[in-house]
Tab-separated table of C-alpha atoms in Angstrom:
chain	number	residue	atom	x	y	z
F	287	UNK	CA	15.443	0.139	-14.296
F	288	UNK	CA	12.352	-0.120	-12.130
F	289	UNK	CA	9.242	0.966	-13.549
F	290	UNK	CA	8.508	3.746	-10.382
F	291	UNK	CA	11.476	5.447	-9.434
F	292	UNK	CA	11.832	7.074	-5.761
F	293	UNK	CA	14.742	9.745	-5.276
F	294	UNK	CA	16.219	10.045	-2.821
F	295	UNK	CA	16.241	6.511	-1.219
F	296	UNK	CA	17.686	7.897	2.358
F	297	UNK	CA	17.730	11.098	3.476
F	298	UNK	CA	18.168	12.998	7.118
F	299	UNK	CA	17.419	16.494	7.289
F	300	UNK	CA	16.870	19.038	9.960
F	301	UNK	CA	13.882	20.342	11.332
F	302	UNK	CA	12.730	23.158	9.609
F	303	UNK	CA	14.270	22.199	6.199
F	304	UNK	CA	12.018	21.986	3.480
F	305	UNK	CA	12.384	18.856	1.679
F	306	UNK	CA	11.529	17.184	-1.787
F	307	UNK	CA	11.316	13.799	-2.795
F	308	UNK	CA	10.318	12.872	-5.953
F	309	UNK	CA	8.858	10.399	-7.766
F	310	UNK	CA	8.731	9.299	-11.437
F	311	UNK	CA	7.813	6.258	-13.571
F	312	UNK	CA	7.365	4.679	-16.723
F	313	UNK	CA	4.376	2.547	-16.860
F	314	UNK	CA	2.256	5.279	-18.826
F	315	UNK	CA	-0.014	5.291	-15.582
F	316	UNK	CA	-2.465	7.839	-15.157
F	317	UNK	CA	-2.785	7.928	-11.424
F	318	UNK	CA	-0.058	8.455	-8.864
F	319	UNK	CA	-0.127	8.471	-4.716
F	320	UNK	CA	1.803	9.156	-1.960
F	321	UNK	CA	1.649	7.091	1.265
F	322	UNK	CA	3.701	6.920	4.135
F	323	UNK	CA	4.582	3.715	6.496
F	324	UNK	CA	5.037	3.773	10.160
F	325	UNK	CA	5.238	0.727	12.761
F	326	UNK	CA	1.908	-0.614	13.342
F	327	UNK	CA	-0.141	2.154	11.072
F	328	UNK	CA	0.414	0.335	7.992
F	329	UNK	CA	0.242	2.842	4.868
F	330	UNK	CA	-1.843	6.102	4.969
F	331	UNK	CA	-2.167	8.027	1.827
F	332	UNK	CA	-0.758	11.716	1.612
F	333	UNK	CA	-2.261	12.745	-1.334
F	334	UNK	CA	-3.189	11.496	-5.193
F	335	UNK	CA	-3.607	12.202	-8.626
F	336	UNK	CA	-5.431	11.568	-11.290
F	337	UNK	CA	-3.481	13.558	-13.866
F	338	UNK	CA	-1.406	16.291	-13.825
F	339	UNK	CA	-4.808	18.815	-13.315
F	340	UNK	CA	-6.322	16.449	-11.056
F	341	UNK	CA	-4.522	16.522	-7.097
F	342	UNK	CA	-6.600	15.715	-4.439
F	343	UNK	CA	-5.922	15.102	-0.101
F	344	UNK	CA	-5.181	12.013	1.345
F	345	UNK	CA	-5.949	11.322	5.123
F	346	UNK	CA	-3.168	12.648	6.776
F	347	UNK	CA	-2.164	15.590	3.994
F	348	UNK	CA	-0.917	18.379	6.588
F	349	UNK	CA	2.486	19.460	6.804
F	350	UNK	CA	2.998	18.211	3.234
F	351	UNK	CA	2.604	19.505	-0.630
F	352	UNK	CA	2.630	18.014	-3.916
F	353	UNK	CA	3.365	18.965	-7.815
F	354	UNK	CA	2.181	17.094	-10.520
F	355	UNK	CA	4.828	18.119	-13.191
F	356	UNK	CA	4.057	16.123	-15.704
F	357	UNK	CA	1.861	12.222	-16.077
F	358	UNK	CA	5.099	10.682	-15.099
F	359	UNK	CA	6.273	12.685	-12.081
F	360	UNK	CA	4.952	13.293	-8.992
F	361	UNK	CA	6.863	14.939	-6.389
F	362	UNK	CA	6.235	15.581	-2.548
F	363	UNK	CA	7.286	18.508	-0.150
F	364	UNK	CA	7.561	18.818	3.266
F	365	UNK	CA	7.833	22.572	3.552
F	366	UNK	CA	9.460	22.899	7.206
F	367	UNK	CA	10.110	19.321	8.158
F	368	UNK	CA	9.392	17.968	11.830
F	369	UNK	CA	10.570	14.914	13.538
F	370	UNK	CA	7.510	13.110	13.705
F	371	UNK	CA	7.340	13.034	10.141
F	372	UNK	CA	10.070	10.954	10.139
F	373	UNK	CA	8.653	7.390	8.002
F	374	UNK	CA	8.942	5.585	4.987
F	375	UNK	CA	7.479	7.170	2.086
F	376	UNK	CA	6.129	5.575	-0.965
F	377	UNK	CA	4.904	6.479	-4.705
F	378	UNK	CA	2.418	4.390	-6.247
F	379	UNK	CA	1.065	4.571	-9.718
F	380	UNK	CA	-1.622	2.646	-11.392
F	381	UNK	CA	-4.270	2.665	-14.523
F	382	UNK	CA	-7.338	4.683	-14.175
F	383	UNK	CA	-10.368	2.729	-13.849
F	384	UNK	CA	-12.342	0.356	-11.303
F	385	UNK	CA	-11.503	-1.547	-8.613
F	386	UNK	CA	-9.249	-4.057	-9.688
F	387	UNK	CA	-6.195	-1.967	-10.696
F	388	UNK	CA	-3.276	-3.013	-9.136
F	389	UNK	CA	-1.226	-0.596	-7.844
F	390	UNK	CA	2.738	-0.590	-8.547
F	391	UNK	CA	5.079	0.820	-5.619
F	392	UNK	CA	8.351	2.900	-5.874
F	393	UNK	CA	11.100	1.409	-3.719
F	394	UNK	CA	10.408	4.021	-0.956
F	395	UNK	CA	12.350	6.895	0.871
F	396	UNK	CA	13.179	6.083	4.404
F	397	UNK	CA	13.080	10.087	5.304
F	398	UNK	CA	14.247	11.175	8.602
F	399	UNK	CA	13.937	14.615	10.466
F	400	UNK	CA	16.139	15.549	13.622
T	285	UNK	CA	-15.778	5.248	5.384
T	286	UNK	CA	-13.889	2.485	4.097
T	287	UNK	CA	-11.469	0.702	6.702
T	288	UNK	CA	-9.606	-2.492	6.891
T	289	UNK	CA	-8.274	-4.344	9.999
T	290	UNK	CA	-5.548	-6.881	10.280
T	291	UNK	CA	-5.667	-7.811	14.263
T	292	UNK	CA	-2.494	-9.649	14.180
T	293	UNK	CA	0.428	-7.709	14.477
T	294	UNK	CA	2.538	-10.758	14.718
T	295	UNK	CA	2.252	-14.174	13.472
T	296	UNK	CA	4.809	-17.750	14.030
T	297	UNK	CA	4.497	-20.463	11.447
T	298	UNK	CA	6.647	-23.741	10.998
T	299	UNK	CA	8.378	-23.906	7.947
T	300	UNK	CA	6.386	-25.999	5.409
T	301	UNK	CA	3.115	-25.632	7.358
T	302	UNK	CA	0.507	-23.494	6.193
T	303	UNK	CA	-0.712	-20.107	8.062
T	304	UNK	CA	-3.528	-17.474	7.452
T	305	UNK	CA	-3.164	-13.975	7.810
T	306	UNK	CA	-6.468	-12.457	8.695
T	307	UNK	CA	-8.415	-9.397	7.227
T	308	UNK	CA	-11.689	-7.936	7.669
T	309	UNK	CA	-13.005	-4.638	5.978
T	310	UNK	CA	-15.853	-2.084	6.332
T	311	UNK	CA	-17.102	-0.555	3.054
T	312	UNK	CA	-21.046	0.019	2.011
T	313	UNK	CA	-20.103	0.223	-1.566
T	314	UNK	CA	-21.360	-2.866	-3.587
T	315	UNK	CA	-18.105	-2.914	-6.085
T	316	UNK	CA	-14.153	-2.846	-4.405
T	317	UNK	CA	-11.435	-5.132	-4.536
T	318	UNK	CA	-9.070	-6.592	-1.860
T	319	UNK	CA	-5.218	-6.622	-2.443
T	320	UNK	CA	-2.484	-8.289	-0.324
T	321	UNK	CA	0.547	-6.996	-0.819
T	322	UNK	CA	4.479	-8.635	1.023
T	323	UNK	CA	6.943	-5.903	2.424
T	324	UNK	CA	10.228	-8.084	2.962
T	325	UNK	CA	12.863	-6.513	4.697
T	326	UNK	CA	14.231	-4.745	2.084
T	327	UNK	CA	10.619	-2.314	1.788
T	328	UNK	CA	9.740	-3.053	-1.331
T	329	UNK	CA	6.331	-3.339	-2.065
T	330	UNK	CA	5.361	-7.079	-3.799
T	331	UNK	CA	1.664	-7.557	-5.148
T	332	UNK	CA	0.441	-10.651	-3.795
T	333	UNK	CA	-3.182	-11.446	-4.842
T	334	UNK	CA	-6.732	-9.994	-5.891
T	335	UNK	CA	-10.001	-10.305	-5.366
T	336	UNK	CA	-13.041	-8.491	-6.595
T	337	UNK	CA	-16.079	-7.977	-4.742
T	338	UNK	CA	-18.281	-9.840	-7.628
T	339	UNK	CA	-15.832	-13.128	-7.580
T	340	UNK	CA	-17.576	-15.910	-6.737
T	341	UNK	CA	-13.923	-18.000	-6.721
T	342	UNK	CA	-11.631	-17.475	-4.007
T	343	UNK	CA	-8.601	-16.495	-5.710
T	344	UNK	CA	-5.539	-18.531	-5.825
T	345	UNK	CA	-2.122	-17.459	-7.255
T	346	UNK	CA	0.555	-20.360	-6.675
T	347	UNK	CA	0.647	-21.038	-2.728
T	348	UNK	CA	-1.434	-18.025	-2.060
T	349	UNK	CA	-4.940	-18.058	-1.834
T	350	UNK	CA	-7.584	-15.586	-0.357
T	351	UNK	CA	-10.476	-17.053	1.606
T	352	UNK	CA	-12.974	-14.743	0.630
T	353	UNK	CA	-16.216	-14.093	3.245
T	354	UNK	CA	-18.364	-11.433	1.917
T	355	UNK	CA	-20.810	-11.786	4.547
T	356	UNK	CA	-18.269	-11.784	7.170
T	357	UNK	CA	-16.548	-9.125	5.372
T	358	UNK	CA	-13.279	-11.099	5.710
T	359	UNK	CA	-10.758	-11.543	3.202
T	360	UNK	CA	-7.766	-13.921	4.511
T	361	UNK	CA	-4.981	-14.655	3.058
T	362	UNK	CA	-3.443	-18.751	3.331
T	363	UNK	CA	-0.434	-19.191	2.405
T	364	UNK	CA	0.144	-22.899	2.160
T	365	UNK	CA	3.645	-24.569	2.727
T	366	UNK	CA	5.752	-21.802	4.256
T	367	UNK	CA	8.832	-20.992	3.082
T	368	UNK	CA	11.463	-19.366	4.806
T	369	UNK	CA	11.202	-16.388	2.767
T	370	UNK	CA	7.850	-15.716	3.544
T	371	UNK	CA	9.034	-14.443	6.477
T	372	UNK	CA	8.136	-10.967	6.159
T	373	UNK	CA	5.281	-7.668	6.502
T	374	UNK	CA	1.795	-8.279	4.673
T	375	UNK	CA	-0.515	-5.765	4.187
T	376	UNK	CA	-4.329	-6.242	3.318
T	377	UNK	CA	-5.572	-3.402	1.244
T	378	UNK	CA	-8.836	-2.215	-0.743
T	379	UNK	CA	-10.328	-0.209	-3.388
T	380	UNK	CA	-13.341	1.054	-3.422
T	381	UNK	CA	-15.226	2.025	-7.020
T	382	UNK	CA	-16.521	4.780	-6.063
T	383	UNK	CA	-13.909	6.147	-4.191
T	384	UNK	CA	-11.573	7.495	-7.221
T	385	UNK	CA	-9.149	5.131	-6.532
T	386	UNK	CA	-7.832	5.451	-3.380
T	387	UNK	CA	-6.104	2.235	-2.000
T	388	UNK	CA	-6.742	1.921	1.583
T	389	UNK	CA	-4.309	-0.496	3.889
T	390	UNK	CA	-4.452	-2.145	7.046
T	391	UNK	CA	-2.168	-1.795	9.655
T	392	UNK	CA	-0.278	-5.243	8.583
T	393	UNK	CA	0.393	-8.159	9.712
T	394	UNK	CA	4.527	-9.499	10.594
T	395	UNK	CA	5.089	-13.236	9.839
T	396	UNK	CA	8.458	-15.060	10.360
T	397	UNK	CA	9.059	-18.423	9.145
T	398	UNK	CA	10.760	-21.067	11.707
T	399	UNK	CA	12.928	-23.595	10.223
């Protein structure tokens, strides 16, 4: 089983759904992100958390919500979805501490919104 | 504000020939590190490499190595003797100490491999 779990893996949904995806992992790690992918902007974080008190804003957080339900799960909402928030969407986890933590990636969630 | 730039959006390399994937960041922090990270096809996410702001070594991990320029504030990545599955997205990435964590990426670079 991999270590950071994404669910779902594909999904289409309409605009104006609200949507989950979730994320949850085993590695015991303290801090977990959110990032999405699109062609030629590389990875821009969402949101991020240092524990389960601890959420903070990414660069691009509008249009989206998280929950921290518990150190190992880490789940993001898109409360009234919109096509250009169509992407790929990854969870990362790592250890708290300095600069040279690596970070470990979920398999991602190709999500998109028609 | 932290940044990093990979100008290349696409790169060609001849199999068994070596190729560098360029990076340059923007950070006035004193302590970060640099990542690269490989997105093959299939998305996943594969950690590449690391080095730390304080590393006087380039870093080298099997037929990747990062050519580390702290005055340029470059921090390329050679891979030597491409293979044909190297043929895929890298991303250049960095974390800042003082930043709480946050791991910032570039917009990537896309290699492909020719036999």
């Amino acid at each position: 089983d991999a270590d950071v779990t994404q669910t779902p893996r594909n999904r289409i949904t309409k605009t104006g759904k609200r949507i989950m995806l979730e994320c949850s992992q085993t590695k015991g790690h303290d801090r977990m992100y959110w990032y999405r992918q699109d062609p030629g902007l590389g990875l821009r974080l969402i949101y991020y958390s240092f524990d389960v008190k601890d959420i903070n804003k990414g660069e691009i957080s509008d249009g989206y919500s998280v929950s921290r339900q518990a150190q190992a799960k880490f789940s993001l909402s898109l409360e009234s979805a919109i096509p250009n928030q169509t992407a790929l969407y990854f969870c990362a986890t790592s250890l708290s501490g300095g600069e040279n933590t690596e970070a470990f990636f979920g398999q991602g969630t190709r999500l998109t919104v028609v | 504000a932290q940044k990093i730039t990979q100008t290349q959006p696409g790169m060609f390399v001849q199999e068994k020939e070596a190729v560098t994937l360029d990076c340059t960041y923007d950070t006035s922090d004193q302590s970060y590190g640099l990542f690269w990270y490989k997105q093959p096809s299939s998305g996943e996410m594969i950690f590449l490499i690391y080095q730390g702001s304080y590393d006087e070594q380039n870093a080298t991990e099997g037929r990747y190595s990062l050519n580390f320029q702290k005055a340029r504030k470059s921090a390329n990545l050679v891979i030597s003797a491409s293979q044909l599955g190297d043929s895929a997205m890298y991303f250049c990435a960095m974390r800042v100490r003082n930043q709480g964590g946050k791991l910032i990426f570039g917009q990537g670079t896309e290699l492909s491999v020719k036999p």
